[in-house]
Coordinates of C-alpha atoms in Angstrom, one line a residue:
Chain A
M1 CA -0.2 -0.5 -0.3
T2 CA 1.5 3.3 -1.0
H3 CA 1.2 6.4 1.3
P4 CA 1.8 10.3 0.4
T5 CA 5.0 11.7 0.9
M6 CA 4.5 14.6 3.3
M7 CA 6.4 18.1 2.7
K8 CA 8.7 19.0 5.5
E9 CA 10.0 22.0 6.8
D10 CA 13.1 23.2 9.0
F11 CA 12.8 22.9 12.5
P12 CA 15.1 24.2 15.6
V13 CA 16.5 20.6 16.3
S14 CA 16.5 21.9 20.1
N15 CA 12.9 21.6 20.0
I16 CA 12.6 18.2 18.8
R17 CA 11.8 17.2 22.1
H18 CA 8.2 18.3 21.1
F19 CA 7.8 15.3 19.0
L20 CA 10.2 12.4 20.9
E21 CA 9.3 13.4 24.5
P22 CA 6.1 11.7 24.3
G23 CA 7.5 8.8 23.4
P24 CA 6.2 7.7 19.4
I25 CA 7.5 4.8 18.2
V26 CA 10.0 5.6 15.4
L27 CA 11.6 4.4 12.5
V28 CA 15.7 5.1 11.9
S29 CA 16.5 4.7 8.3
S30 CA 20.4 4.6 7.8
Q31 CA 23.2 3.3 4.6
W32 CA 25.9 1.9 5.0
Q33 CA 28.2 0.9 1.6
A34 CA 25.1 1.7 -0.6
Q35 CA 22.7 -0.4 1.2
P36 CA 20.1 1.9 3.3
N37 CA 17.8 0.0 5.4
I38 CA 14.8 0.7 8.1
M39 CA 13.8 -0.6 11.6
T40 CA 11.0 0.5 13.9
L41 CA 12.4 1.4 17.3
G42 CA 10.6 2.2 20.5
W43 CA 13.5 2.7 23.0
H44 CA 15.0 6.0 22.8
M45 CA 14.4 9.0 24.7
V46 CA 15.8 12.7 25.0
M47 CA 19.0 13.7 26.5
A48 CA 20.0 17.1 25.6
F49 CA 18.5 20.2 24.3
S50 CA 21.2 21.9 23.1
P51 CA 23.7 19.7 21.5
S52 CA 20.2 17.8 21.1
L53 CA 20.9 14.5 22.0
I54 CA 18.8 11.6 21.8
G55 CA 19.4 7.8 23.0
C56 CA 18.6 4.6 21.2
V57 CA 18.7 1.4 22.1
I58 CA 19.5 -0.7 18.9
A59 CA 19.9 -4.3 20.0
A60 CA 22.7 -5.8 18.3
G61 CA 20.7 -8.7 16.8
N62 CA 19.2 -5.9 14.2
H63 CA 20.7 -5.5 11.5
S64 CA 20.7 -1.6 11.4
H65 CA 22.7 -2.1 14.4
A66 CA 26.0 -3.1 12.0
L67 CA 24.7 -0.1 9.9
V68 CA 24.5 2.9 12.1
H69 CA 27.3 2.0 14.2
H70 CA 29.7 1.5 10.7
S71 CA 28.4 4.9 9.0
G72 CA 28.0 6.8 12.4
E73 CA 24.6 8.2 11.2
C74 CA 20.7 7.7 11.1
V75 CA 17.5 9.3 10.5
I76 CA 14.8 9.2 12.9
N77 CA 11.6 9.9 11.1
I78 CA 8.3 9.5 13.2
P79 CA 5.3 8.1 11.1
S80 CA 1.7 8.8 11.6
A81 CA -0.5 6.1 12.5
S82 CA -1.8 5.4 9.4
L83 CA 1.4 4.0 8.8
V84 CA 1.2 1.5 11.5
D85 CA 0.9 -1.7 9.2
T86 CA 4.0 -1.0 7.4
V87 CA 5.5 -0.3 10.8
V88 CA 4.9 -3.7 12.1
S89 CA 5.4 -5.3 9.0
I90 CA 9.0 -3.2 9.0
G91 CA 10.2 -4.6 12.5
N92 CA 9.1 -8.1 11.5
C93 CA 11.6 -8.7 8.6
S94 CA 15.6 -8.1 8.2
G95 CA 17.0 -5.7 6.1
S96 CA 19.7 -9.0 5.6
E97 CA 16.9 -9.9 3.4
V98 CA 15.0 -7.3 1.8
D99 CA 15.3 -3.8 0.4
K100 CA 12.3 -1.8 2.6
F101 CA 12.0 1.1 0.9
K102 CA 11.7 -1.1 -2.1
T103 CA 8.8 -4.1 -0.4
F104 CA 6.9 -1.1 1.5
D105 CA 6.8 1.3 -0.9
L106 CA 8.5 3.8 1.5
T107 CA 10.5 6.8 -0.4
P108 CA 14.0 7.8 0.6
G109 CA 14.6 11.3 0.7
K110 CA 18.0 13.3 0.4
A111 CA 19.5 14.3 3.6
E112 CA 21.2 17.6 4.2
K113 CA 24.3 16.6 6.7
V114 CA 24.2 13.0 6.7
G115 CA 24.4 10.2 4.4
A116 CA 20.9 7.9 5.7
P117 CA 18.0 8.5 3.6
L118 CA 14.8 10.2 5.1
I119 CA 11.5 8.6 4.9
E120 CA 9.7 11.2 2.9
E121 CA 6.3 9.4 4.0
C122 CA 6.7 10.2 7.6
Y123 CA 5.7 14.1 9.4
A124 CA 9.4 14.2 11.3
S125 CA 12.5 13.5 9.9
F126 CA 15.6 13.9 12.7
E127 CA 19.0 13.7 10.5
C128 CA 21.4 12.1 13.0
Q129 CA 25.2 11.7 13.9
L130 CA 26.6 9.2 16.5
R131 CA 27.9 11.5 19.0
D132 CA 29.3 8.8 21.4
D133 CA 29.3 5.0 21.2
A134 CA 31.1 4.2 24.6
M135 CA 28.2 2.2 25.8
V136 CA 27.3 0.7 22.5
E137 CA 29.1 -2.5 23.5
R138 CA 27.7 -2.8 26.8
Y139 CA 24.4 -1.4 25.8
N140 CA 23.5 -1.4 23.0
L141 CA 23.4 2.2 23.9
F142 CA 24.2 5.0 20.8
I143 CA 24.0 8.1 21.9
F144 CA 23.1 10.8 18.6
E145 CA 23.6 14.5 18.2
V146 CA 20.1 16.3 16.0
V147 CA 22.3 17.9 13.6
K148 CA 18.9 18.7 11.3
A149 CA 15.3 18.5 11.6
H150 CA 12.4 18.6 9.1
V151 CA 8.9 18.5 10.1
A152 CA 5.7 19.1 8.3
P153 CA 3.5 21.8 8.8
S154 CA 0.6 19.5 9.8
A155 CA 3.0 17.4 12.5
D156 CA 0.8 18.6 15.6
D157 CA -2.4 17.5 14.1
E158 CA -0.9 13.9 13.7
E159 CA -2.0 10.8 15.4
S160 CA 1.2 8.9 16.6
L161 CA 1.9 5.4 17.7
H162 CA 3.1 3.9 20.8
Y163 CA 4.0 0.3 21.5
R164 CA 3.2 -1.7 24.8
G165 CA 4.6 -5.0 23.4
M166 CA 2.5 -8.2 22.7
G167 CA 1.5 -6.5 19.0
E168 CA -0.3 -3.4 20.6
F169 CA -0.3 0.6 20.0
M170 CA -1.5 2.9 22.5
L171 CA -2.5 6.1 20.1
S172 CA -2.1 9.8 21.0
G173 CA -5.0 11.1 22.8
N174 CA -6.3 15.1 22.8
T175 CA -3.8 17.6 24.1
I176 CA -3.8 19.9 27.6
D177 CA -2.0 22.9 28.2
R178 CA -1.1 23.7 31.7
T179 CA 1.1 26.5 31.0
A180 CA -0.4 28.6 33.3
L181 CA 0.8 26.7 36.3
F182 CA 4.2 26.4 34.9
K183 CA 7.2 29.1 36.2
P184 CA 8.3 31.1 33.2
S185 CA 11.8 29.9 33.4
M186 CA 10.3 26.5 33.8
L187 CA 8.5 26.9 30.2
V188 CA 10.9 25.1 27.6
Chain B
M1 CA -6.6 18.9 46.5
T2 CA -6.3 15.0 47.8
H3 CA -6.3 12.0 45.4
P4 CA -7.2 8.1 46.1
T5 CA -4.7 5.7 46.5
M6 CA -4.1 2.6 44.1
M7 CA -3.8 -0.7 45.5
K8 CA -1.3 -1.9 43.5
E9 CA -0.7 -6.0 42.7
D10 CA 3.2 -7.5 42.0
F11 CA 3.9 -7.2 38.0
P12 CA 6.3 -9.4 36.3
V13 CA 9.8 -6.6 36.1
S14 CA 10.4 -8.1 32.8
N15 CA 7.3 -6.2 31.0
I16 CA 6.9 -2.9 32.6
R17 CA 8.2 -1.9 28.7
H18 CA 4.5 -2.1 28.6
F19 CA 3.8 0.6 30.9
L20 CA 7.4 2.7 30.0
E21 CA 7.9 2.0 26.0
P22 CA 4.6 4.5 25.1
G23 CA 6.7 7.5 26.5
P24 CA 4.3 8.5 29.8
I25 CA 5.5 11.5 32.3
V26 CA 6.4 9.8 35.6
L27 CA 7.0 11.0 38.5
V28 CA 10.6 9.9 39.9
S29 CA 10.6 9.0 44.3
S30 CA 13.8 8.8 46.3
Q31 CA 15.3 9.0 49.7
W32 CA 18.4 10.0 51.1
Q33 CA 19.0 10.5 55.0
A34 CA 15.8 10.4 56.0
Q35 CA 14.7 13.0 53.5
P36 CA 12.9 11.9 51.1
N37 CA 11.6 14.0 47.6
I38 CA 9.6 14.1 44.2
M39 CA 10.5 14.7 41.0
T40 CA 9.1 14.7 37.6
L41 CA 10.5 13.1 34.5
G42 CA 10.0 12.4 30.9
W43 CA 13.4 11.8 30.1
H44 CA 13.8 7.9 30.2
M45 CA 13.6 4.8 28.2
V46 CA 13.6 1.1 28.5
M47 CA 17.0 -0.7 28.0
A48 CA 16.6 -4.3 28.5
F49 CA 13.8 -6.4 29.4
S50 CA 16.0 -9.0 31.6
P51 CA 17.8 -7.7 33.6
S52 CA 15.2 -5.1 33.7
L53 CA 17.1 -2.0 32.9
I54 CA 15.4 1.4 32.7
G55 CA 17.9 4.4 31.7
C56 CA 16.7 7.9 33.2
V57 CA 18.5 11.2 32.7
I58 CA 17.9 13.3 35.6
A59 CA 19.4 17.1 35.2
A60 CA 22.2 17.4 38.1
G61 CA 20.3 20.7 38.8
N62 CA 17.9 18.7 40.1
H63 CA 17.9 18.1 44.4
S64 CA 16.6 14.7 43.9
H65 CA 19.5 14.2 41.3
A66 CA 22.2 13.8 44.3
L67 CA 19.5 11.6 46.5
V68 CA 19.0 9.1 43.9
H69 CA 23.0 9.2 43.5
H70 CA 24.0 9.4 46.7
S71 CA 21.6 6.1 47.8
G72 CA 21.8 4.0 44.6
E73 CA 17.4 4.1 44.4
C74 CA 14.3 5.0 43.2
V75 CA 11.0 4.3 42.0
I76 CA 9.3 5.0 39.1
N77 CA 5.7 6.4 39.4
I78 CA 3.2 6.7 37.2
P79 CA 0.8 9.1 37.3
S80 CA -3.1 9.3 35.7
A81 CA -3.8 12.3 33.8
S82 CA -6.1 13.4 36.7
L83 CA -3.2 14.3 38.6
V84 CA -2.1 16.3 36.0
D85 CA -1.6 19.8 38.1
T86 CA 0.0 17.8 41.0
V87 CA 2.7 16.6 38.3
V88 CA 3.4 20.4 36.9
S89 CA 3.7 21.6 40.3
I90 CA 6.4 18.8 41.7
G91 CA 8.3 20.1 38.5
N92 CA 8.3 23.6 39.4
C93 CA 9.6 24.0 42.9
S94 CA 12.4 22.1 44.5
G95 CA 13.0 19.5 47.2
S96 CA 15.3 21.6 48.8
E97 CA 12.8 24.3 49.5
V98 CA 9.6 22.1 50.0
D99 CA 8.6 18.3 51.4
K100 CA 7.1 17.2 48.2
F101 CA 4.9 14.6 49.6
K102 CA 3.3 16.9 52.1
T103 CA 3.2 19.6 50.1
F104 CA 1.1 17.8 47.5
D105 CA -0.9 15.6 49.6
L106 CA 0.7 12.5 48.3
T107 CA 1.2 9.2 50.9
P108 CA 4.7 7.6 51.0
G109 CA 4.7 3.8 50.9
K110 CA 7.0 1.0 51.9
A111 CA 8.7 -0.6 48.8
E112 CA 9.9 -3.6 49.5
K113 CA 13.9 -3.9 48.1
V114 CA 14.7 -0.2 47.8
G115 CA 14.6 2.1 51.2
A116 CA 12.9 5.1 48.4
P117 CA 8.9 5.3 49.2
L118 CA 6.3 4.3 46.6
I119 CA 3.6 7.1 45.4
E120 CA 0.4 5.3 46.7
E121 CA -1.5 7.4 44.5
C122 CA 0.5 6.6 41.6
Y123 CA -1.4 3.7 39.6
A124 CA 2.4 1.8 38.8
S125 CA 5.7 2.1 40.7
F126 CA 8.6 0.3 39.8
E127 CA 11.5 0.0 42.5
C128 CA 14.7 0.3 41.0
Q129 CA 18.4 0.2 41.8
L130 CA 21.3 2.2 40.5
R131 CA 22.8 -0.3 37.8
D132 CA 25.1 1.8 36.1
D133 CA 26.4 5.9 37.1
A134 CA 29.3 5.9 34.9
M135 CA 27.5 8.2 32.3
V136 CA 26.1 10.5 35.0
E137 CA 29.0 13.0 35.0
R138 CA 29.1 13.2 31.3
Y139 CA 25.6 13.1 30.3
N140 CA 23.3 12.6 34.1
L141 CA 22.6 9.4 32.7
F142 CA 21.5 6.9 35.3
I143 CA 20.9 3.1 34.5
F144 CA 18.4 1.8 36.9
E145 CA 17.4 -2.2 37.7
V146 CA 14.0 -2.0 37.9
V147 CA 13.6 -5.2 41.0
K148 CA 10.5 -5.1 41.9
A149 CA 6.9 -3.5 39.7
H150 CA 4.0 -3.1 41.5
V151 CA 0.8 -2.3 39.3
A152 CA -2.7 -1.3 40.0
P153 CA -5.3 -3.5 38.3
S154 CA -6.9 -1.2 36.5
A155 CA -3.8 0.6 35.0
D156 CA -4.7 -0.5 31.1
D157 CA -7.4 1.6 31.6
E158 CA -5.8 4.3 33.3
E159 CA -4.9 8.0 31.2
S160 CA -1.5 8.8 30.5
L161 CA 0.6 11.7 30.4
H162 CA 3.6 12.4 27.5
Y163 CA 4.8 16.4 28.1
R164 CA 5.9 18.2 24.4
G165 CA 7.6 20.7 26.9
M166 CA 5.9 24.4 27.0
G167 CA 3.1 23.2 29.6
E168 CA 1.9 20.8 26.9
F169 CA 0.9 17.5 27.6
M170 CA -0.5 14.8 25.5
L171 CA -3.2 12.3 27.0
S172 CA -3.0 8.9 25.8
G173 CA -5.6 7.5 23.2
N174 CA -7.2 3.9 22.3
T175 CA -5.4 1.2 22.1
I176 CA -5.5 -0.7 18.9
D177 CA -4.1 -4.8 18.2
R178 CA -1.5 -5.6 15.6
T179 CA -1.0 -8.7 17.0
A180 CA -2.3 -10.8 13.4
L181 CA 0.9 -8.8 11.9
F182 CA 3.6 -10.0 14.3
K183 CA 5.9 -13.1 13.4
P184 CA 5.1 -15.3 16.9
S185 CA 8.6 -14.8 18.1
M186 CA 8.5 -11.0 17.8
L187 CA 5.2 -10.7 19.8
V188 CA 7.1 -10.2 22.8

């Protein structure tokens, strides 16, 4: 099934927590020696605003582990809930056996600062450089710096997917505003 | 405002991803030298099933940073959306100035394996021991092992809070099941 590509605009890298901190499932695209791949990932967290750091656990058994480690780059893409079946299918096959962009009709886009491709069907794409691999061997923990962010104008209206395990996803719900309860200095 | 306490039952520590991977805001309770504290935290991720590892970034400026580091323990509690104003207020004051359990009418509960208190008003509480502090100095990254999990029978029906920054929270929405698309080996 083909999904529409989404036009995206530059977005401040120091503010990508707006999209990642709520905990959506993401698609990590990578490329090494002209071989691209995509993996589905739920184990990520924001670690700093500036530099914009994201921690990701990518299990050593994943084909993407080596691609990301060897290239030192990836793109973290956020799919909307309409892509759920593609997200699941990507997570249930290996890039050692299939070309996931072709198999799942996804469009690789040219990144600006990394060699890994964007996924054009996603509503947000964050270009990442591997900043610290000291914890890769012990915990499969990659610490990336987001060096360029692309976000669709519709991003705040997109429904995101949040994985619970055992084939079950939570969808994002309504937004509530508690600005009035914050100290101004805490509003970041 | 007083909120009801929630009876909780034992839950397998290897499966707490069910509650944490979707990315809820959590309340981290800690205690050191008889001084308890609570902080609001959005920067966490699952790192392994067994041992059950959770990574958390706790900025050095937080009063809880020292309490957690010195005691080597904490409890990660998940509040339902009905606690949103308490969650925000906890994040907007410092444990160096107020006793947050008393100020916010929260009930400390006795943990089984750590000295830090549970928060009885939350629907899930995970007792944690600090497993690795090698990245605390560089990134404020604490790697905890969950050694005991308590979950309310109603937990799957609770609405969770997901922080977007700037005073805005996403609420959890509906759940969808895609079990049928998974390989049996991927259903963990």
